[in-house]
Tab-separated table of C-alpha atoms and ligand atoms in Angstrom:
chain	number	residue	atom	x	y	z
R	26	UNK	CA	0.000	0.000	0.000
R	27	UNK	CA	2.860	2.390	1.195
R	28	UNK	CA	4.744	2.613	-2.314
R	29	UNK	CA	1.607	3.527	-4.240
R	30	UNK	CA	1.395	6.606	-1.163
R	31	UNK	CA	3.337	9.361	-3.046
R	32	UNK	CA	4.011	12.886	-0.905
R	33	UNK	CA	5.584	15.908	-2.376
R	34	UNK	CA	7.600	18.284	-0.010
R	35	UNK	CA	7.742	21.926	-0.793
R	36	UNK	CA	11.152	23.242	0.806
R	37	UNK	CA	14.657	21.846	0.397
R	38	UNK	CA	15.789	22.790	3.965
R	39	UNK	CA	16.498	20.701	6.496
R	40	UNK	CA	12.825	20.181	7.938
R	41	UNK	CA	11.824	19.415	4.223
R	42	UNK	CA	14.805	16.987	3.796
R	43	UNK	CA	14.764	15.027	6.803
R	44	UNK	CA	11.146	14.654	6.461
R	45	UNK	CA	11.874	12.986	2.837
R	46	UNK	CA	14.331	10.662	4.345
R	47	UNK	CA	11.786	9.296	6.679
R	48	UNK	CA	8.971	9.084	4.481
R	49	UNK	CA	11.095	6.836	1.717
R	50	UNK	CA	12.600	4.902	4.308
R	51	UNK	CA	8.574	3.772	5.281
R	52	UNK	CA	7.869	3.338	1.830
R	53	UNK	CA	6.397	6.241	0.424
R	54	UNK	CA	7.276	8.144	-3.399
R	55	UNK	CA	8.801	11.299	-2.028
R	56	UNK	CA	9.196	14.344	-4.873
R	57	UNK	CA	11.618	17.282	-3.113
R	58	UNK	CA	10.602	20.556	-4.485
R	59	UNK	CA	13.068	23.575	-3.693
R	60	UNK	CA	13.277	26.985	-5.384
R	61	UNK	CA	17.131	27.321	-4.888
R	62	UNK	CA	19.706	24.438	-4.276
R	63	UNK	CA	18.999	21.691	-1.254
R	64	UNK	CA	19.936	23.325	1.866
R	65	UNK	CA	21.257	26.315	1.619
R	66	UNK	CA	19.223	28.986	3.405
R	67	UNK	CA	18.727	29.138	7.359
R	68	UNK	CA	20.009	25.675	7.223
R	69	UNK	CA	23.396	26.221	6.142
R	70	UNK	CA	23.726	29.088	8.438
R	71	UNK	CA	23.046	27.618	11.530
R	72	UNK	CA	25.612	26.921	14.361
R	73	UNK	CA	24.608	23.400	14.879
R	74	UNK	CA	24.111	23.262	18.609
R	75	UNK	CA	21.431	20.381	19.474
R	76	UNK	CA	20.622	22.626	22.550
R	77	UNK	CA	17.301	21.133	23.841
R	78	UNK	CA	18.761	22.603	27.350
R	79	UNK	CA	20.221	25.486	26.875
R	80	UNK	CA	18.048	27.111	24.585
R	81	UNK	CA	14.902	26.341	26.043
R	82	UNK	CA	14.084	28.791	28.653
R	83	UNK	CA	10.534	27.132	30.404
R	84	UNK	CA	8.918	23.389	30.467
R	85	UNK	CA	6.236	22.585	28.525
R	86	UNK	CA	5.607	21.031	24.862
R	87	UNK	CA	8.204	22.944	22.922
R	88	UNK	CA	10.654	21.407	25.689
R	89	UNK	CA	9.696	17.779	25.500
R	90	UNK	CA	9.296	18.055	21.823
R	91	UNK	CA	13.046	19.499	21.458
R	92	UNK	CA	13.752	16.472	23.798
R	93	UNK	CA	12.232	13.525	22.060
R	94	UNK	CA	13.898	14.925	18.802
R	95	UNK	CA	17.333	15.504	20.652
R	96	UNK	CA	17.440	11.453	21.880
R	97	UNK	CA	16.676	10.359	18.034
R	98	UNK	CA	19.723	12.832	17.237
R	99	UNK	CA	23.168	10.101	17.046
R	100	UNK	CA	20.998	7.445	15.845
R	101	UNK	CA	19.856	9.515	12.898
R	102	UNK	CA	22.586	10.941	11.908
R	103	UNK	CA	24.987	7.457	12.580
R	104	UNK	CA	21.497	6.006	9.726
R	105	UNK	CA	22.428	8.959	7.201
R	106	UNK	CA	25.976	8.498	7.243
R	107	UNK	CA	25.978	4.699	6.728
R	108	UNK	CA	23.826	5.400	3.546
R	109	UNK	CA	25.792	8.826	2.433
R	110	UNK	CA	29.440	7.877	3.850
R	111	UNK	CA	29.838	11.738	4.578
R	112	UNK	CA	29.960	12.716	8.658
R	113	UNK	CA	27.959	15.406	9.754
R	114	UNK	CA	30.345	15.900	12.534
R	115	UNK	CA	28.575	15.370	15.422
R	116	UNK	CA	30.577	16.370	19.002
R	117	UNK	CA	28.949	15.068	22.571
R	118	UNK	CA	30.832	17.332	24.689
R	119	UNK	CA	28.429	19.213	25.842
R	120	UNK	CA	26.769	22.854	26.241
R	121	UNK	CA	28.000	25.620	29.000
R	122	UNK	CA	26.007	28.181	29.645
R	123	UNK	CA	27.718	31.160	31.653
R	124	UNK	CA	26.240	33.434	34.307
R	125	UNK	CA	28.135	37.098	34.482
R	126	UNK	CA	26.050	38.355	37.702
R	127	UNK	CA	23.781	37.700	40.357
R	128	UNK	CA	20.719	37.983	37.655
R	129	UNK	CA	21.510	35.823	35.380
R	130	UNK	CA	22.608	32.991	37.873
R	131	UNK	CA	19.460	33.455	39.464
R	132	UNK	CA	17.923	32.908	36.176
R	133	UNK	CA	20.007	29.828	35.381
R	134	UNK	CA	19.217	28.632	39.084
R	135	UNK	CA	15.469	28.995	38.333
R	136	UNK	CA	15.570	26.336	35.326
R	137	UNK	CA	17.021	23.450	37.405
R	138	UNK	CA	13.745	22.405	39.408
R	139	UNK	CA	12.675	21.398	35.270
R	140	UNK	CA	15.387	20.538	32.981
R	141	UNK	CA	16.330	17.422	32.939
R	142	UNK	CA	20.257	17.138	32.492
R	143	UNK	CA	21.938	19.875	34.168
R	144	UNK	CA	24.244	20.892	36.791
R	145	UNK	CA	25.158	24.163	38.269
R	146	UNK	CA	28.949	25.151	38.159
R	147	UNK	CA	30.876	27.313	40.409
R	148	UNK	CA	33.424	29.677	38.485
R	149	UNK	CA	36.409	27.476	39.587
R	150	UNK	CA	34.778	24.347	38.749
R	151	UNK	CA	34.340	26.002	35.219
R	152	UNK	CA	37.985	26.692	34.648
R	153	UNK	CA	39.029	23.598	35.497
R	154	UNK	CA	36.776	22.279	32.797
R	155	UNK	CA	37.258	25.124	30.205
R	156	UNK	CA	40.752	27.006	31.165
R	157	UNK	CA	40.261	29.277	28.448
R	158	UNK	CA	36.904	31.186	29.929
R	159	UNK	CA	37.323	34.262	31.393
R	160	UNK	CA	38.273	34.783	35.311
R	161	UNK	CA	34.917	37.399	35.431
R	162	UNK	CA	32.980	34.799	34.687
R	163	UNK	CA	30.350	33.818	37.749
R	164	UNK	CA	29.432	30.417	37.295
R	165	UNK	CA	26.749	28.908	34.878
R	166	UNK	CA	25.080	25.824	34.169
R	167	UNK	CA	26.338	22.731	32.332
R	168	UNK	CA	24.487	20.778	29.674
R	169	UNK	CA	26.279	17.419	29.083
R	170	UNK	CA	23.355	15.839	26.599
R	171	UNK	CA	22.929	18.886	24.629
R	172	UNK	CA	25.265	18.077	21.561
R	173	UNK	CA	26.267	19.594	18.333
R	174	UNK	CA	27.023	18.912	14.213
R	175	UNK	CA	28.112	21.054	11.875
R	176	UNK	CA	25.556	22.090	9.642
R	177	UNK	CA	27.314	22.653	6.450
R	178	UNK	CA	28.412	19.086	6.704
R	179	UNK	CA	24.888	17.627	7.816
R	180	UNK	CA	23.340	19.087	4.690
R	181	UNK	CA	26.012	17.489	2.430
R	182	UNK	CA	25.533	14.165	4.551
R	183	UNK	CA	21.190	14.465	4.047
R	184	UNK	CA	21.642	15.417	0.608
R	185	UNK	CA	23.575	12.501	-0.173
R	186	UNK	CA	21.292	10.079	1.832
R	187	UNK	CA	18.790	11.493	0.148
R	188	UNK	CA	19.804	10.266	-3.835
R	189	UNK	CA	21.306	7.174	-2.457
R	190	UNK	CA	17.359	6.846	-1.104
R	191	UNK	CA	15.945	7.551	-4.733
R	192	UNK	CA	14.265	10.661	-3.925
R	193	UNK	CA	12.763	12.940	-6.885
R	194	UNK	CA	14.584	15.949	-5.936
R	195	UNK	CA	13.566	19.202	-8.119
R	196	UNK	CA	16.316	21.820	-7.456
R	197	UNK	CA	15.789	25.279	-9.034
R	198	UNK	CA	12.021	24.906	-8.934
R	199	UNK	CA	10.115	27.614	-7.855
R	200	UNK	CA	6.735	26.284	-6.246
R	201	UNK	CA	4.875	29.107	-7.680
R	202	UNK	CA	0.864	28.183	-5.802
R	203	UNK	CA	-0.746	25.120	-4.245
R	204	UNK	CA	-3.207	23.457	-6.269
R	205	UNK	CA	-7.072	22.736	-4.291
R	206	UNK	CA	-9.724	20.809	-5.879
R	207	UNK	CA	-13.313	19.950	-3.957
R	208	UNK	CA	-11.681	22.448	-0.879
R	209	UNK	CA	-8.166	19.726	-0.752
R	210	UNK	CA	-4.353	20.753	-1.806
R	211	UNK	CA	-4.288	18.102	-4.006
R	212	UNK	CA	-0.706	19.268	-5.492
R	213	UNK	CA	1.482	22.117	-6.446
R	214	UNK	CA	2.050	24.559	-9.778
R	215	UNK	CA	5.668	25.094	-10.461
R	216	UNK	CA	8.274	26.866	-12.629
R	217	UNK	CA	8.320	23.144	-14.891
R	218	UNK	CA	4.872	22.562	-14.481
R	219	UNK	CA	1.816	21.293	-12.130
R	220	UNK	CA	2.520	18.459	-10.178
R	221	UNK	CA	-0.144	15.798	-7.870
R	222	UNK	CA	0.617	13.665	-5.180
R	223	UNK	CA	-1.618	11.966	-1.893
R	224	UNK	CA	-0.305	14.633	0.398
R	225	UNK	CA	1.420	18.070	0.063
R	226	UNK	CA	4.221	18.963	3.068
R	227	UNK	CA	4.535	22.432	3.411
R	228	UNK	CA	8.469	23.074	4.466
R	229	UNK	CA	9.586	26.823	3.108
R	230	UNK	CA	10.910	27.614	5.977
R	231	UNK	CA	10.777	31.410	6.280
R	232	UNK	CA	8.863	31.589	2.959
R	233	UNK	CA	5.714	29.467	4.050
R	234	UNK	CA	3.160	32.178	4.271
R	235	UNK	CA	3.408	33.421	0.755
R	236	UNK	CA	2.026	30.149	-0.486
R	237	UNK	CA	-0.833	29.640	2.197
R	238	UNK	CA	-2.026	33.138	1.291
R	239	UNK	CA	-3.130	32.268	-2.308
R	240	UNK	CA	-5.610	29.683	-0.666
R	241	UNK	CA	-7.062	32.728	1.240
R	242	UNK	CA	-5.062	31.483	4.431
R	243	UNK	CA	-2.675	34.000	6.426
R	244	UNK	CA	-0.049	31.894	8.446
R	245	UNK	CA	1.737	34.899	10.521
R	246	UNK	CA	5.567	33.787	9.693
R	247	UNK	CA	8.280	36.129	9.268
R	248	UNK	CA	12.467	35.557	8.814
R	249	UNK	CA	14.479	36.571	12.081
R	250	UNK	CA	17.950	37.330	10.462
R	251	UNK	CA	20.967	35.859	12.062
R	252	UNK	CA	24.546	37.296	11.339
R	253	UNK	CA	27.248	34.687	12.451
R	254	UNK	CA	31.055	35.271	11.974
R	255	UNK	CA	33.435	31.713	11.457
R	256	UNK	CA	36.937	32.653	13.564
R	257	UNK	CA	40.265	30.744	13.880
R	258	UNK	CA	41.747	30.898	17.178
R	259	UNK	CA	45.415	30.520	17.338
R	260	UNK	CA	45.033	27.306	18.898
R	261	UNK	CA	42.462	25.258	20.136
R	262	UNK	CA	40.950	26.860	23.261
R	263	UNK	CA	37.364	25.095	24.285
R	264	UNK	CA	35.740	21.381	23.788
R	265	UNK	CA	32.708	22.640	24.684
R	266	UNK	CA	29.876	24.671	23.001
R	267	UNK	CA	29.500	28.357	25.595
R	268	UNK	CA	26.983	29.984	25.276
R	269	UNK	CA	25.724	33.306	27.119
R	270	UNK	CA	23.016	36.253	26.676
R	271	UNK	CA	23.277	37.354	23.266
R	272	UNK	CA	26.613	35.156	22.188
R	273	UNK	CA	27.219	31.704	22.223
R	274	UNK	CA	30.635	29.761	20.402
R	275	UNK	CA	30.936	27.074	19.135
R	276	UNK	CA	34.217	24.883	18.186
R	277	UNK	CA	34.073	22.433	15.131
R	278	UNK	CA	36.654	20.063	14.061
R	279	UNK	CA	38.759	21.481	11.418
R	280	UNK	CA	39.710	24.219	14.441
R	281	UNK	CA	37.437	27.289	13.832
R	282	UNK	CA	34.261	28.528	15.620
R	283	UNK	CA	31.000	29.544	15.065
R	284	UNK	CA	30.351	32.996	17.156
R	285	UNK	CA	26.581	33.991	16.744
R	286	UNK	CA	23.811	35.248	16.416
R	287	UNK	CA	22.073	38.723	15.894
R	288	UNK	CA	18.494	37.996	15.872
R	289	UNK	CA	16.642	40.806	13.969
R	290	UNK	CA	13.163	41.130	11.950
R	291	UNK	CA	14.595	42.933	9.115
R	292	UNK	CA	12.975	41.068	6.289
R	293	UNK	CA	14.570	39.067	3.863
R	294	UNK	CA	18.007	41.174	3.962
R	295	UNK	CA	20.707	38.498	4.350
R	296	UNK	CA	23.450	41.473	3.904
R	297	UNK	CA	26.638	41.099	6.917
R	298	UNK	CA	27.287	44.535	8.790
R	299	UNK	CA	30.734	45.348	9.849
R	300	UNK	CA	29.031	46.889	13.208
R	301	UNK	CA	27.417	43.024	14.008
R	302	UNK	CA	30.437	41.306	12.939
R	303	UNK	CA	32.661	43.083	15.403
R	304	UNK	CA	29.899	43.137	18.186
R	305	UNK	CA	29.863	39.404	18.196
R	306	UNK	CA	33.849	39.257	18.122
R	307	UNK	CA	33.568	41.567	21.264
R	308	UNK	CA	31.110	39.448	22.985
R	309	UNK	CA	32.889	36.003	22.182
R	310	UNK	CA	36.236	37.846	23.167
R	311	UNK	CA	34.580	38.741	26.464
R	312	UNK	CA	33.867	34.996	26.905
R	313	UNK	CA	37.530	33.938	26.033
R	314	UNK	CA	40.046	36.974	25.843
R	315	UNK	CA	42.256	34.729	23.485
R	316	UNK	CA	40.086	35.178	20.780
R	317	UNK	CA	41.490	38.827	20.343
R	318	UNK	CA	43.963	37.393	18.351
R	319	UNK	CA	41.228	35.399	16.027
R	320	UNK	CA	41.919	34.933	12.382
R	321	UNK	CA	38.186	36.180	10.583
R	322	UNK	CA	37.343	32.766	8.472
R	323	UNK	CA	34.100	33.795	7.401
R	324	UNK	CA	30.597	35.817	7.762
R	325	UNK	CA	27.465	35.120	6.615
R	326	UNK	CA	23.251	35.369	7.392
R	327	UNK	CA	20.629	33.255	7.813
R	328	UNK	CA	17.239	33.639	8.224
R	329	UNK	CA	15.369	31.626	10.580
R	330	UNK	CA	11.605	30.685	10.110
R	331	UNK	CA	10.073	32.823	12.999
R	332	UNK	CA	6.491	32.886	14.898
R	333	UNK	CA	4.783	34.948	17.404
R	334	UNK	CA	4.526	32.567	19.626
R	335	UNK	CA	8.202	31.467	18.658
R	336	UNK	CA	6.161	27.810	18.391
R	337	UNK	CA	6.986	25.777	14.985
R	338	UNK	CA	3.403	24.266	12.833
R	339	UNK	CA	3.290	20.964	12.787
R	340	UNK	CA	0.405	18.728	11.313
R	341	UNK	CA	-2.607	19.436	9.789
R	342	UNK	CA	-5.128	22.360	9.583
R	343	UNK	CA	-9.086	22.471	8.905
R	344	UNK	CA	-8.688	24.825	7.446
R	345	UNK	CA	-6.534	23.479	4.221
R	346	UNK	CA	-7.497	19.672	3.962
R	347	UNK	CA	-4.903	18.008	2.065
R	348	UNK	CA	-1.827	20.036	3.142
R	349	UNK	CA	0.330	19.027	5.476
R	350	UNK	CA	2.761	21.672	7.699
R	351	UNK	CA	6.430	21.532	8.970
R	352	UNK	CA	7.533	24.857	9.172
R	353	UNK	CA	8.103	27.828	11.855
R	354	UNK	CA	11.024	25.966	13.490
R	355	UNK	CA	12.554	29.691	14.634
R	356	UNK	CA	15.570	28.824	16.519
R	357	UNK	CA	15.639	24.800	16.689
R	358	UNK	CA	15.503	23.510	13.439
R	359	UNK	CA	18.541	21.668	13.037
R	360	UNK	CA	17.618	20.055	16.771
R	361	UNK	CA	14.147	19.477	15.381
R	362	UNK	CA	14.387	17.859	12.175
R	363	UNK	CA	14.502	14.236	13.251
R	364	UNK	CA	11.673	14.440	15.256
R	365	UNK	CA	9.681	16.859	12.911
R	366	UNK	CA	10.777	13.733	10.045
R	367	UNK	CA	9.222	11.077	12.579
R	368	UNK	CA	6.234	12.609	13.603
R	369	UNK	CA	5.290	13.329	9.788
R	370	UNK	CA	6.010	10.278	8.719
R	371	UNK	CA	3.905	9.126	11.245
R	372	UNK	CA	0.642	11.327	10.081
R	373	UNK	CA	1.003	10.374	6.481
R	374	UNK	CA	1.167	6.353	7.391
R	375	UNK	CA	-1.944	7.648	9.277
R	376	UNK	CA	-0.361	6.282	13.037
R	377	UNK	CA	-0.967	8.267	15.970
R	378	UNK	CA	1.701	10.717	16.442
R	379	UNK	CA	4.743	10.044	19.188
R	380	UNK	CA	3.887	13.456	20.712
R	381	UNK	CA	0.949	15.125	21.119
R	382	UNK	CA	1.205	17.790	18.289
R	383	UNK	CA	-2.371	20.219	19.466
R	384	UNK	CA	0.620	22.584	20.737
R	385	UNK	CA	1.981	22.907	17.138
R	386	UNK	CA	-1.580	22.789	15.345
R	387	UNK	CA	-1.402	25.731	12.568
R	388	UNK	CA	-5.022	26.189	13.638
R	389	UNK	CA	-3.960	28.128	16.646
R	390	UNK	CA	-3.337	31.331	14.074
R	391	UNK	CA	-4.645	30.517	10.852
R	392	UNK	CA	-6.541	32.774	9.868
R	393	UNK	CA	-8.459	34.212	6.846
R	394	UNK	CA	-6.468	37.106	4.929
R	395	UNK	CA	-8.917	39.728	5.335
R	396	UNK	CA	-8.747	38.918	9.013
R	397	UNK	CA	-5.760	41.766	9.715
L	25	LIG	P1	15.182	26.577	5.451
L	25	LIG	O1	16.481	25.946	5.692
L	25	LIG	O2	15.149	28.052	5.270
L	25	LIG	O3	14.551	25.841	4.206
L	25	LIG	C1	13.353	26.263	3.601
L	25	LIG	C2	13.550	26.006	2.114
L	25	LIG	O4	12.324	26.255	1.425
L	25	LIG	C3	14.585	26.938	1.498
L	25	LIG	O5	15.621	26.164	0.914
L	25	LIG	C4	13.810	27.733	0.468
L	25	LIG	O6	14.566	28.038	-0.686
L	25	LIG	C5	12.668	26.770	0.150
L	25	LIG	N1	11.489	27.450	-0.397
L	25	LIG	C6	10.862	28.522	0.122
L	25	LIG	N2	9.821	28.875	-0.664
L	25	LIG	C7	9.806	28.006	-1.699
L	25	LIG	C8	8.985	27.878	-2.852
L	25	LIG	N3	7.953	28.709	-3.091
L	25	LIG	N4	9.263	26.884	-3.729
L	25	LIG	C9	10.303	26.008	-3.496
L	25	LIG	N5	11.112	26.112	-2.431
L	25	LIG	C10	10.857	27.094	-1.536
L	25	LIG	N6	18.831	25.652	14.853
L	25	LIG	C11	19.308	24.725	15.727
L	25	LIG	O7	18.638	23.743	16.019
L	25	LIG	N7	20.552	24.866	16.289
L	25	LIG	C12	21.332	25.950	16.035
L	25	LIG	O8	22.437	26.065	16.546
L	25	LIG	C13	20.844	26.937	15.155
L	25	LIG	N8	21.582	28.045	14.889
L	25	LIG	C14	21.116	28.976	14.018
L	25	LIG	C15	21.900	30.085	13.727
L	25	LIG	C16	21.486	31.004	12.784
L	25	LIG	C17	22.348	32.200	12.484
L	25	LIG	C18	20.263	30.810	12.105
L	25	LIG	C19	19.816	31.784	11.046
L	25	LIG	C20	19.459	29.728	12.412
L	25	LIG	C21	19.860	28.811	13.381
L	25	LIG	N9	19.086	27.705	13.721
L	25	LIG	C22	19.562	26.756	14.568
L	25	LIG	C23	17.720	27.583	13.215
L	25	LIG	C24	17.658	26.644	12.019
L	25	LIG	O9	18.672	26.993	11.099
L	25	LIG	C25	16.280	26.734	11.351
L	25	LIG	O10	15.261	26.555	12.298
L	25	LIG	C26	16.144	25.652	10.278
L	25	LIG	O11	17.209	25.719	9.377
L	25	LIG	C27	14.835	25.782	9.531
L	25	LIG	O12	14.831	24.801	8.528
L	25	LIG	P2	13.788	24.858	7.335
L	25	LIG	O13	14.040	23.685	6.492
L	25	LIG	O14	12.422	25.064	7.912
L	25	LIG	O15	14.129	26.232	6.614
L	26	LIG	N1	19.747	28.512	17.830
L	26	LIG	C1	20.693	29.514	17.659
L	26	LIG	C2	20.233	30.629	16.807
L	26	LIG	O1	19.153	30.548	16.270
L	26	LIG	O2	20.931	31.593	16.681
């Protein structure tokens, strides 16, 4: 029954991607629609961190959902590199995250009665585990389950896994509308023509709303840029990903480090800024003073899929029968994609869902365009 199922994905990110992985590997005809090249927008930009801990700042849904994806993490991506033979490089070492005053270790403090893996850390107890870190540092909480890859390489290890698979992947495809018949999105109408399939993911990442709104639908999504700089140290200084208010870093295996990100509702401007590129070197510098003597590697922006409620949409909607959503995944993606992959895969086989996905239902703020 499964290989007559066909599904078409609209977005070539890594929601979109990993979701197309998971739905071949259960049997169903995948076709991969993206406008640009696989993987290349927020996806490539991002730092990597699989920060179900650190990031999160309350329990609740969003937290157990960045869980359950964060323990399918090594398994996945040990799965895509047996089938691609690239490494996405992942690192276990672990997430700091450092208190500078009374404030934010109170804040910190405040998150341990919840979270599930993490232990408070006086300053000396941090520089015996990180040397490098600043002596004004106050203490801070450490993460040892929240992991990282590096992004760059995870998109060259999916995209592999993904033609080794057999998956119709359309690169330089514009979807230009979604296609209803009887009230269903039955398909898609692109740059190379129309195309039909059993169910239609939506996965455009930061670009999702301009293709609800045809069908009358406004999904309130809008791209949060982040600016990230790529430095050298002169040697290695940390194993571990730190992260603080407004900065984290994070070390990769060839030797350089990810400093980000500004987060900023500027629209789809993906232009770097001297000003934010030497604001994050401050911050990072702060963090580690050695990194005054950085070698620049790199800058770039990416824009992350953002919502009010900074929640992601995932499932269905009454309000568009036949279309499927996996979008609005704001800050987590890269954390998120296995589990966003399972739990689609597991509404297209028609299975009840690992986690309860009401949370994530689009129908919390769908609403009709003239509704303002
Ligand atoms: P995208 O990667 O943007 O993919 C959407 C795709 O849809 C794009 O390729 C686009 O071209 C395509 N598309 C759009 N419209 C159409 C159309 N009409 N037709 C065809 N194709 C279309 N997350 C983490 O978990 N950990 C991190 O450490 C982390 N760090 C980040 C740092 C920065 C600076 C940024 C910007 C983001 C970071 N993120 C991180 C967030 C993460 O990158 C995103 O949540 C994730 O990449 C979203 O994936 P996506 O597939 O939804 O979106
Ligand atoms: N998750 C890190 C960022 O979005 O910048």
């Amino acid at each position: 029954m499964n290989s007559k199922t066909s599904a078409i994905i609209v977005g070539g990110g890594i929601i979109g991607s990993a979701i197309a992985a998971d739905l071949i590997r259960a049997g169903i005809r995948c076709t991969l629609v993206e406008k640009g090249a696989l993987l290349q927008e927020a996806s490539a930009a991002a730092a990597g961190m699989l920060g179900a801990q650190v990031e999160i700042h309350r329990p609740g849904a969003f937290y157990e959902l960045c869980r359950y994806s964060q323990q399918l993490y090594r398994k996945w991506t040990e799965e895509l590199e047996e089938l691609s033979g690239v490494s996405p490089q992942y690192i276990d070492q672990g997430i700091v995250r450092i208190a500078w005053n009374e404030e934010d270790e109170n804040e910190l403090r405040s998150r341990l009665p919840w979270i599930q893996d993490a232990q408070w850390l006086e300053a000396n107890e941090f520089r015996e585990l990180e040397p490098a870190l600043s002596s004004h540092i106050r203490g801070g909480l450490h993460f040892p389950m929240d992991h990282q890859v590096q992004p760059v390489q995870l998109a060259h290890t999916l995209q592999a896994a993904l033609r080794k698979l057999g998956c119709d992947i359309r690169e330089w495809t514009p979807v230009f509308s979604l296609i209803e018949r009887g009230g269903r999105v039955v398909g898609i109408r692109t740059s190379e023509g129309d195309l039909y399939a059993d169910h239609v993911i939506l996965c455009a990442g930061a670009w999702s709303s301009a293709l609800t709104e045809p069908l009358g639908l406004k999904l309130p999504m809008f791209p949060v840029k982040g600016q990230c700089i790529s430095i050298r140290p002169p040697a290695p200084l940390i194993r571990k990903t730190v992260f603080t208010k407004g900065c984290y870093i994070v070390p990769k295996k060839d030797g350089t480090m990810i400093v980000g990100a500004t987060q900023e509702e500027a629209g789809f401007d993906k232009r770097c800024l001297v000003s934010a590129v030497g604001a994050l070197h401050a911050k990072a510098a702060a963090l580690l003073p050695a990194l005054e003597q950085a070698e620049l590697v790199s800058t770039w922006a990416g824009l992350r899929p953002g919502t009010r409620d900074e929640l992601p949409f995932i499932g269905n909607s009454s309000k568009a029968p036949g279309l499927l959503f996996a979008t609005g995944h704001y800050r987590n993606g890269i954390l998120l994609a296995p589990g966003t992959g399972k739990l689609m895969t597991q509404l297209v086989l028609g299975q009840s869902p690992d986690r309860d996905l009401a949370p994530f239902a689009p129908d919390r703020v769908l609403a009709g365009v003239d509704a303002g």
